[in-house]
Structures are given as structure tokens and as C-alpha cells.
PDB file of C-alpha atoms in Angstrom:
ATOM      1  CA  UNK A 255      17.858   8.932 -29.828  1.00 72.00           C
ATOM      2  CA  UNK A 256      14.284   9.127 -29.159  1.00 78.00           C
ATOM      3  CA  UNK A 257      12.759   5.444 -30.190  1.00 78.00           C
ATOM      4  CA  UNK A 258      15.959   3.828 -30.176  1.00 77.00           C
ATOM      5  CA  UNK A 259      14.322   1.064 -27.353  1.00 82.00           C
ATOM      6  CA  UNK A 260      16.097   2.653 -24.190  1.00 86.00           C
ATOM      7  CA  UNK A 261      12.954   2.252 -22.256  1.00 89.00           C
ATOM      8  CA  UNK A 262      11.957  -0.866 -23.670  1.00 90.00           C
ATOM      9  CA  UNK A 263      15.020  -2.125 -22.255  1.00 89.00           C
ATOM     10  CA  UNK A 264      14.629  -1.359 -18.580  1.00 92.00           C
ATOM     11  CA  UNK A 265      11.451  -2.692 -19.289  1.00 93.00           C
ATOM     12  CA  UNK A 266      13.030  -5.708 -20.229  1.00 93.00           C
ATOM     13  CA  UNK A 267      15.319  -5.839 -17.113  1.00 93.00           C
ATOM     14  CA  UNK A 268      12.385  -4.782 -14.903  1.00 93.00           C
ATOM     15  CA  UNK A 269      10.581  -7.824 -16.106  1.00 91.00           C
ATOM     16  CA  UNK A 270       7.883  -5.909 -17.081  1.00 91.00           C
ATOM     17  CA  UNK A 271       8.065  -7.229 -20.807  1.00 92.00           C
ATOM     18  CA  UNK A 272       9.695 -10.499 -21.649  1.00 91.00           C
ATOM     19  CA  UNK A 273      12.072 -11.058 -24.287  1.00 91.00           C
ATOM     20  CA  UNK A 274      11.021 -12.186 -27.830  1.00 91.00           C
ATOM     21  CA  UNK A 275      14.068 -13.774 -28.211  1.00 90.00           C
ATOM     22  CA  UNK A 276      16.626 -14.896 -25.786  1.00 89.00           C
ATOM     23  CA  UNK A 277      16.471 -14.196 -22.125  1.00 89.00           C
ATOM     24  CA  UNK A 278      17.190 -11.745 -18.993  1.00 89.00           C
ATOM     25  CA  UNK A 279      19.434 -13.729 -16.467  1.00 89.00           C
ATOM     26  CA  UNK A 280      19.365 -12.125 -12.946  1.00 87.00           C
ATOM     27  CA  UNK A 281      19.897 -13.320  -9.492  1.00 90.00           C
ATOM     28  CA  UNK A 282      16.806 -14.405  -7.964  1.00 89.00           C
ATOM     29  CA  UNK A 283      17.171 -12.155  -5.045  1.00 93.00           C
ATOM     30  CA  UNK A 284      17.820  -9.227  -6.967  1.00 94.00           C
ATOM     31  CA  UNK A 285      15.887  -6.473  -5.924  1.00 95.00           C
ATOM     32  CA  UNK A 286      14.510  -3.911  -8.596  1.00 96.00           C
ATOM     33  CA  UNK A 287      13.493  -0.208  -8.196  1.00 95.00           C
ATOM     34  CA  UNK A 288      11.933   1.082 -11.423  1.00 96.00           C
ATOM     35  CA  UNK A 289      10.999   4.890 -12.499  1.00 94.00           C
ATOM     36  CA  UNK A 290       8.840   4.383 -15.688  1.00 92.00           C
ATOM     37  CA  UNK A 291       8.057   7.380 -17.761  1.00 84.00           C
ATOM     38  CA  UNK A 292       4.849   6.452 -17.138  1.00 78.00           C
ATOM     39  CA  UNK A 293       3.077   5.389 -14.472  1.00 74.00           C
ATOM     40  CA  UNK A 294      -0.088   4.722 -12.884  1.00 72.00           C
ATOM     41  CA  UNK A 295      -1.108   6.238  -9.176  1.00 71.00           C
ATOM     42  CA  UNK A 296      -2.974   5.220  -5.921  1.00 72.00           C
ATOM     43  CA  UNK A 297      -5.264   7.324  -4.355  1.00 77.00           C
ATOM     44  CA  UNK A 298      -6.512   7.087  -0.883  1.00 86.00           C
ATOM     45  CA  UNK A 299      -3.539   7.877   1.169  1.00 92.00           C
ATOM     46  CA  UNK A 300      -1.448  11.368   2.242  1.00 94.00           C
ATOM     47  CA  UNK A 301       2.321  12.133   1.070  1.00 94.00           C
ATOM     48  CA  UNK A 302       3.428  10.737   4.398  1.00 93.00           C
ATOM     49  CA  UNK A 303       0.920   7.521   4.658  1.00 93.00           C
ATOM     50  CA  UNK A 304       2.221   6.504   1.014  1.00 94.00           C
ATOM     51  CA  UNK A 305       6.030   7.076   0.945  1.00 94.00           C
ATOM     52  CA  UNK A 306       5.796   5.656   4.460  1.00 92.00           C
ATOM     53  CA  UNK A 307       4.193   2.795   3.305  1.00 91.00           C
ATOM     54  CA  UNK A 308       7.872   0.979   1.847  1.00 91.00           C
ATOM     55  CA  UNK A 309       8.599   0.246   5.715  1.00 88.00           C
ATOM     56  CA  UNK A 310       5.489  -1.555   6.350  1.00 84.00           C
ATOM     57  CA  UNK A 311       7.267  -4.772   6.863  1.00 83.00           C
ATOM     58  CA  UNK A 312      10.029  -4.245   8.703  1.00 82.00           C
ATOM     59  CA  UNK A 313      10.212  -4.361  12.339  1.00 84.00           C
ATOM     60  CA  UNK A 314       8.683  -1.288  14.466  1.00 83.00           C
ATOM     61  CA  UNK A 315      12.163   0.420  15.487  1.00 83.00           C
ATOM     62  CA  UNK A 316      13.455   0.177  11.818  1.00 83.00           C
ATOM     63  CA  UNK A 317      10.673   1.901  10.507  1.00 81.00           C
ATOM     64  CA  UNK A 318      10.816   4.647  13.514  1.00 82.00           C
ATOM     65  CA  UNK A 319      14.653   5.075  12.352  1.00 84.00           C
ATOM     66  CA  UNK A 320      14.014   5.594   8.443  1.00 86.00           C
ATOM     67  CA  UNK A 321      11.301   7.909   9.043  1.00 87.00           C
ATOM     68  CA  UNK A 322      13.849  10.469   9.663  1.00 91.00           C
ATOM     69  CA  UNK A 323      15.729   9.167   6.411  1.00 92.00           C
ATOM     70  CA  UNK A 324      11.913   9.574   5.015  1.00 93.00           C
ATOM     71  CA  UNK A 325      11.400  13.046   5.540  1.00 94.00           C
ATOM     72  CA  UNK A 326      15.032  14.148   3.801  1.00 94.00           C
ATOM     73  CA  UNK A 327      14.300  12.467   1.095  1.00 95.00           C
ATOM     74  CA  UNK A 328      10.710  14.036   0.220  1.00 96.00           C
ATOM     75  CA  UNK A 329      12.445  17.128   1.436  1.00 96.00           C
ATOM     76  CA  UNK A 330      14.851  16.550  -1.277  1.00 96.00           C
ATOM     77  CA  UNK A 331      12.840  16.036  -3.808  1.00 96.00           C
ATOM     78  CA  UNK A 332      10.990  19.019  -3.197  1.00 95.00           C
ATOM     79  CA  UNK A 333       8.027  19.041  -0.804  1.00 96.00           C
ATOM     80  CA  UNK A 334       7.383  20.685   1.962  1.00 96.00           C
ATOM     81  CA  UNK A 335       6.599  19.627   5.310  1.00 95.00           C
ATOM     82  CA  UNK A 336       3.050  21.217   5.379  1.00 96.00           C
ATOM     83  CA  UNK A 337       2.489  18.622   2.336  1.00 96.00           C
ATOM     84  CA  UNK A 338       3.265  15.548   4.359  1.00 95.00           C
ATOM     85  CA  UNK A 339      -0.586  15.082   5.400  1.00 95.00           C
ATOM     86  CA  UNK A 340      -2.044  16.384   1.895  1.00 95.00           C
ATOM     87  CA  UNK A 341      -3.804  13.428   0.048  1.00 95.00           C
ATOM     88  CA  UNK A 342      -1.927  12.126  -2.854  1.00 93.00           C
ATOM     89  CA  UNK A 343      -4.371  12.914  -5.553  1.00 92.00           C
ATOM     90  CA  UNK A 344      -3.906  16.733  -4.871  1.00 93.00           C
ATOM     91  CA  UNK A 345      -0.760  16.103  -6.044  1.00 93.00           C
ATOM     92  CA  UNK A 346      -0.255  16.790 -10.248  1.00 90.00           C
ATOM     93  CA  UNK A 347       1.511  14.005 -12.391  1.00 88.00           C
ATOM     94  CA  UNK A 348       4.820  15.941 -11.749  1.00 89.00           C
ATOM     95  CA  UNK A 349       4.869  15.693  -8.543  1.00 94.00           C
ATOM     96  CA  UNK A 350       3.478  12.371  -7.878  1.00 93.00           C
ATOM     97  CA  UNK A 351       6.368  11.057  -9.855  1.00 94.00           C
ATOM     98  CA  UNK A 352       7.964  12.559  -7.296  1.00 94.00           C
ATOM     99  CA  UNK A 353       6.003  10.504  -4.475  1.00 95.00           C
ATOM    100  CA  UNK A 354       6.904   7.578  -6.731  1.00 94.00           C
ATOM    101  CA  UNK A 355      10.449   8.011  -6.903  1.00 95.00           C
ATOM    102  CA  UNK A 356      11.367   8.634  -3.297  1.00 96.00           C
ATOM    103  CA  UNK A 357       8.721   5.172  -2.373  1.00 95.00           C
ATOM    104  CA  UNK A 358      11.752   3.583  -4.917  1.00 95.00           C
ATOM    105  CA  UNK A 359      15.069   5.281  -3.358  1.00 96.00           C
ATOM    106  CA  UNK A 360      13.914   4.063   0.166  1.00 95.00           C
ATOM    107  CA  UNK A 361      13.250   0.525  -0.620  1.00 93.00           C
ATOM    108  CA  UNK A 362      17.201   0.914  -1.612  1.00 94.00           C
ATOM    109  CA  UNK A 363      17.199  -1.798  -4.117  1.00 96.00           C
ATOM    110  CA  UNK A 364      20.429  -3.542  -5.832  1.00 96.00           C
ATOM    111  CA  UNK A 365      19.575  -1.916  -8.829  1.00 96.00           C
ATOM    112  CA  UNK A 366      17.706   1.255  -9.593  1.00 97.00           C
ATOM    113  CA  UNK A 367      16.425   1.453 -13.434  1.00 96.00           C
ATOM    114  CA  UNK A 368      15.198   5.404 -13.853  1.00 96.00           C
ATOM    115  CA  UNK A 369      13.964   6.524 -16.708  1.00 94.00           C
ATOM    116  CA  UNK A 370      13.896   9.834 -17.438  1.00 93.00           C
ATOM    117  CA  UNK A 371      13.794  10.802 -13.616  1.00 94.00           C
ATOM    118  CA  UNK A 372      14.544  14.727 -14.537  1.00 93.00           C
ATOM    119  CA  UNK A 373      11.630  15.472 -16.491  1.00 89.00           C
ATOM    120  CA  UNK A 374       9.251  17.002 -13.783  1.00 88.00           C
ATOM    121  CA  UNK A 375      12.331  18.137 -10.765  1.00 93.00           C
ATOM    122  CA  UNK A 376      13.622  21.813 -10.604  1.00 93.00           C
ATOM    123  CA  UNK A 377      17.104  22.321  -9.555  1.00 94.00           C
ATOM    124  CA  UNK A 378      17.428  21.367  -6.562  1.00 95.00           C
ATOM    125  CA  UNK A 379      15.563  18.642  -6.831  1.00 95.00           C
ATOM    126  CA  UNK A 380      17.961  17.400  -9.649  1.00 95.00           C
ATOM    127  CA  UNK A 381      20.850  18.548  -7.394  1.00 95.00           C
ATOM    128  CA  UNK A 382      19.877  16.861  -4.859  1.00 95.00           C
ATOM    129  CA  UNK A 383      19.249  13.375  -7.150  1.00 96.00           C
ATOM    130  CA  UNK A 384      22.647  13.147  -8.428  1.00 95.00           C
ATOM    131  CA  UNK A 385      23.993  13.845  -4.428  1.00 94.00           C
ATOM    132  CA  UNK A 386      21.716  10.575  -3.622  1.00 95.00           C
ATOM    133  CA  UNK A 387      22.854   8.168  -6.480  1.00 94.00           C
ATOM    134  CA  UNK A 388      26.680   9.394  -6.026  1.00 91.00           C
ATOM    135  CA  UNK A 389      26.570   7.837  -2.528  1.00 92.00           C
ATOM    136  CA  UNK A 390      24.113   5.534  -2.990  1.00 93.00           C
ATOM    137  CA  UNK A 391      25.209   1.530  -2.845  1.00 93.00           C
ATOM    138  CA  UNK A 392      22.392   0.272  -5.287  1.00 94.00           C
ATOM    139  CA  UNK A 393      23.807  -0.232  -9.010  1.00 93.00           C
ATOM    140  CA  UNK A 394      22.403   2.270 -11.745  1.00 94.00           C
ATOM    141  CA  UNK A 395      20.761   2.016 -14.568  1.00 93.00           C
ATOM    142  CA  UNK A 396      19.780   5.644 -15.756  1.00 92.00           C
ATOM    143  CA  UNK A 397      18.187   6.793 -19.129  1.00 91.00           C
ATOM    144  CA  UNK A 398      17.921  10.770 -19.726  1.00 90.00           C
ATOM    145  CA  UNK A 399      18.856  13.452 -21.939  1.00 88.00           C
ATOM    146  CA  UNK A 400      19.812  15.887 -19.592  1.00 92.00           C
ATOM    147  CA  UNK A 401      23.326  15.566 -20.418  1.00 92.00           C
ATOM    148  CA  UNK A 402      24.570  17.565 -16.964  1.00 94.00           C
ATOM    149  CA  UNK A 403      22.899  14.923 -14.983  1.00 95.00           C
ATOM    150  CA  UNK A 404      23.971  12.131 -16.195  1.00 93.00           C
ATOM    151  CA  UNK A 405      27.406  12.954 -16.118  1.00 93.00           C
ATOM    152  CA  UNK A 406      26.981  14.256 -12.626  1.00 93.00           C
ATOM    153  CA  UNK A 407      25.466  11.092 -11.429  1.00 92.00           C
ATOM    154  CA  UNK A 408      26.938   8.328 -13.463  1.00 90.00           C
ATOM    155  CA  UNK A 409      31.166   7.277 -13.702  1.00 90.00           C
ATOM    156  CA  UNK A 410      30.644   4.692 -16.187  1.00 91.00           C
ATOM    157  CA  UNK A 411      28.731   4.730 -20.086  1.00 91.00           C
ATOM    158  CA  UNK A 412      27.488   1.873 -21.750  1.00 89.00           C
ATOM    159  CA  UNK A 413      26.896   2.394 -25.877  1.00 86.00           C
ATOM    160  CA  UNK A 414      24.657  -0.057 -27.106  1.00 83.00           C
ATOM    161  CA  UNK A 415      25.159   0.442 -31.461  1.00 82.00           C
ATOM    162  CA  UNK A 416      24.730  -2.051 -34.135  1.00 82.00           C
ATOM    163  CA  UNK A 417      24.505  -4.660 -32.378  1.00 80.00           C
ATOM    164  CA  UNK A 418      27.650  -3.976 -30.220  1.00 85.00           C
ATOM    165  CA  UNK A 419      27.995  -3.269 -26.848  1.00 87.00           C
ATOM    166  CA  UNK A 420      30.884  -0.691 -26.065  1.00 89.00           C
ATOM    167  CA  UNK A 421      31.940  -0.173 -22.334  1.00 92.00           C
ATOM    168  CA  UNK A 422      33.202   2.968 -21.181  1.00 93.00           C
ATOM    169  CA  UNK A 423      34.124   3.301 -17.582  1.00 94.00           C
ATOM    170  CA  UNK A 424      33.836   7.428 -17.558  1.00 95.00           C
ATOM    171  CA  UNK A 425      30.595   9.433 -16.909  1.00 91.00           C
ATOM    172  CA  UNK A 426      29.041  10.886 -20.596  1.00 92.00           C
ATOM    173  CA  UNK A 427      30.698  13.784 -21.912  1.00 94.00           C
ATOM    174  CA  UNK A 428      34.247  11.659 -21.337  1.00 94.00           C
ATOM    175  CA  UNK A 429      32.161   9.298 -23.495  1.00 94.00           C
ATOM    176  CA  UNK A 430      31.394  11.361 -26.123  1.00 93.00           C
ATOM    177  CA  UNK A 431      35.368  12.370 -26.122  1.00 94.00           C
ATOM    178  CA  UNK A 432      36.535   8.670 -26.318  1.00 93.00           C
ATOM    179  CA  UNK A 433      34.150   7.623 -28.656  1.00 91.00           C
ATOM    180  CA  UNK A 434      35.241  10.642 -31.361  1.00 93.00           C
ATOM    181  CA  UNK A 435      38.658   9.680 -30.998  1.00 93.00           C
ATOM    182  CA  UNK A 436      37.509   5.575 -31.386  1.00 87.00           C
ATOM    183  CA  UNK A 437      35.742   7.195 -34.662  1.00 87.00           C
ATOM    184  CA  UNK A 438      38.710   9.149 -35.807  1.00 93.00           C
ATOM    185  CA  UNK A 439      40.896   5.595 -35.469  1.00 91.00           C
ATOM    186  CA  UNK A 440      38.985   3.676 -37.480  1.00 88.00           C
ATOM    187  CA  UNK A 441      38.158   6.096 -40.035  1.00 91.00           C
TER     188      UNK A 441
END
């Protein structure tokens, strides 16, 4: 439900917030990608300049190889190639979400924390999402109500109720299934 503290949670594992009581433990060399709700924007740079700018560090030839993997992955999302060179700030909040979210899927980090990544994609945008995070390696965390998605892009559901914690190793609407019948047991 809406409130509930879902984002306040990947907040929480982001280290954006810190606990009021107890602690996050992660492995020090545990790489984050996080898709606030949210978010603030540079300006200054084009489409390509900015998504291009998660390669900055690595070694010429590596960053000549993934701009290939680059351009499907804006492509994916839903630009165009005649956007590549348009500044960022023509871009609306929608969109530069976008920008945001494909800077995050090519730093491929161990674990990807998205919060409500749906809201501004069409289709095939979405479509093409849930084809990335199927194959991708990097662990999910994913918060949305767009029940299709999640259970297109997720194979295991964690409930969080009460104070519990109740582990479901099927994608959501086997969830919803198993947790009815868990219901009907204990009533």
C-alpha cells in the first residue's frame, strides 16, 4: 500500500537515510544502482555526453565496446537516435528518468533498487525493461504497482507484514496465490 515505507526502505539500503534503530550490513564493495521516484537532474550535457558519461573511467577500448551496448539501451528505453545530441534539459521529467535509468543499468551494479521504474515508459519501453532485468546478473530490488511487470521481471516475492518477513521464491501473482492459501490454513 501506498505509505507503507517501501521507498523508505531502498532508501535505507541505498544509504541514502540511515537507520533509527539498528543497522544495514552490506559488503563494502557492493555496488548500488538506485531509481528514486524522485530525482534531481544535471544540465549541461546531450543524451549521448550524459549516459556516456558511466564509462568515463574505464580504459579507452572498454568504453569504445559499451558504446554499442549504450545505444541499445537508450534505444530501449525509448529514444531515438536523432535525440542522442539533444541537450538534456529539453528533455521532460519523464523522460529524463529515462536518461537516469539507463546511466544506472550500464554501470551494471550488484544490486539494482528501482522504484517505481514504470511510471513514465510506454510499452515497449516496459517490455523491453523486464527483457533487461530477466537476463541481467545484478540482484533486484523492485518496488511498483504495475502488477504485469513485476511478475514479468521478478521469480521471487518478499512480504514484509507485521513485523514478519515471509519469503516466497515465485514472481507476484504466484504470491498472491500462496499467500491466500497460507491465509485459508491458519484461519
Amino acid at each position: 500500500k501506498n505509505g507503507a515505507g517501501k521507498s523508505t526502505l531502498l532508501r535505507l539500503i541505498a544509504g541514502e537515510y540511515t537507520p533509527t534503530v539498528g543497522r544495514i550490513a552490506r559488503d563494502t564493495d557492493l555496488t548500488i544502482g538506485y531509481l528514486p521516484q524522485v530525482m534531481m537532474h544535471t544540465d549541461g550535457k546531450t543524451l549521448r555526453e550524459d549516459v556516456s558519461s558511466v564509462f568515463a573511467d574505464a580504459p579507452q577500448e572498454e568504453q569504445a565496446r559499451r558504446i554499442a551496448e549504450m545505444d541499445r539501451t537508450i534505444i530501449g528505453l525509448g529514444f531515438e537516435r536523432k535525440d542522442f545530441d539533444r541537450p538534456c534539459s529539453e528533455f521532460s521529467g519523464g523522460w529524463r528518468m529515462r536518461i537516469e535509468l539507463a546511466k544506472i543499468l550500464l554501470r551494471h551494479p550488484d544490486l539494482l533498487l528501482l522504484d517505481e521504474p514504470t511510471n513514465h515508459l510506454d510499452i515497449e519501453s516496459i517490455q523491453w525493461l523486464e527483457d533487461f532485468l530477466r537476463t541481467s546478473p545484478s540482484a533486484l530490488i523492485l518496488v511498483s504497482h504495475d502488477k504485469k511487470f513485476i511478475d514479468n521481471a521478478t521469480n521471487r516475492t518478499i512480504e514484509i507484514t507485521l513485523g514478519r518477513i515471509y519469503d516466497y521464491n515465485v514472481n507476484y501473482s504466484r504470491f498472491l496465490e500462496l499467500r491466500r492459501e497460507r491465509h485459508e490454513q491458519q484461519v
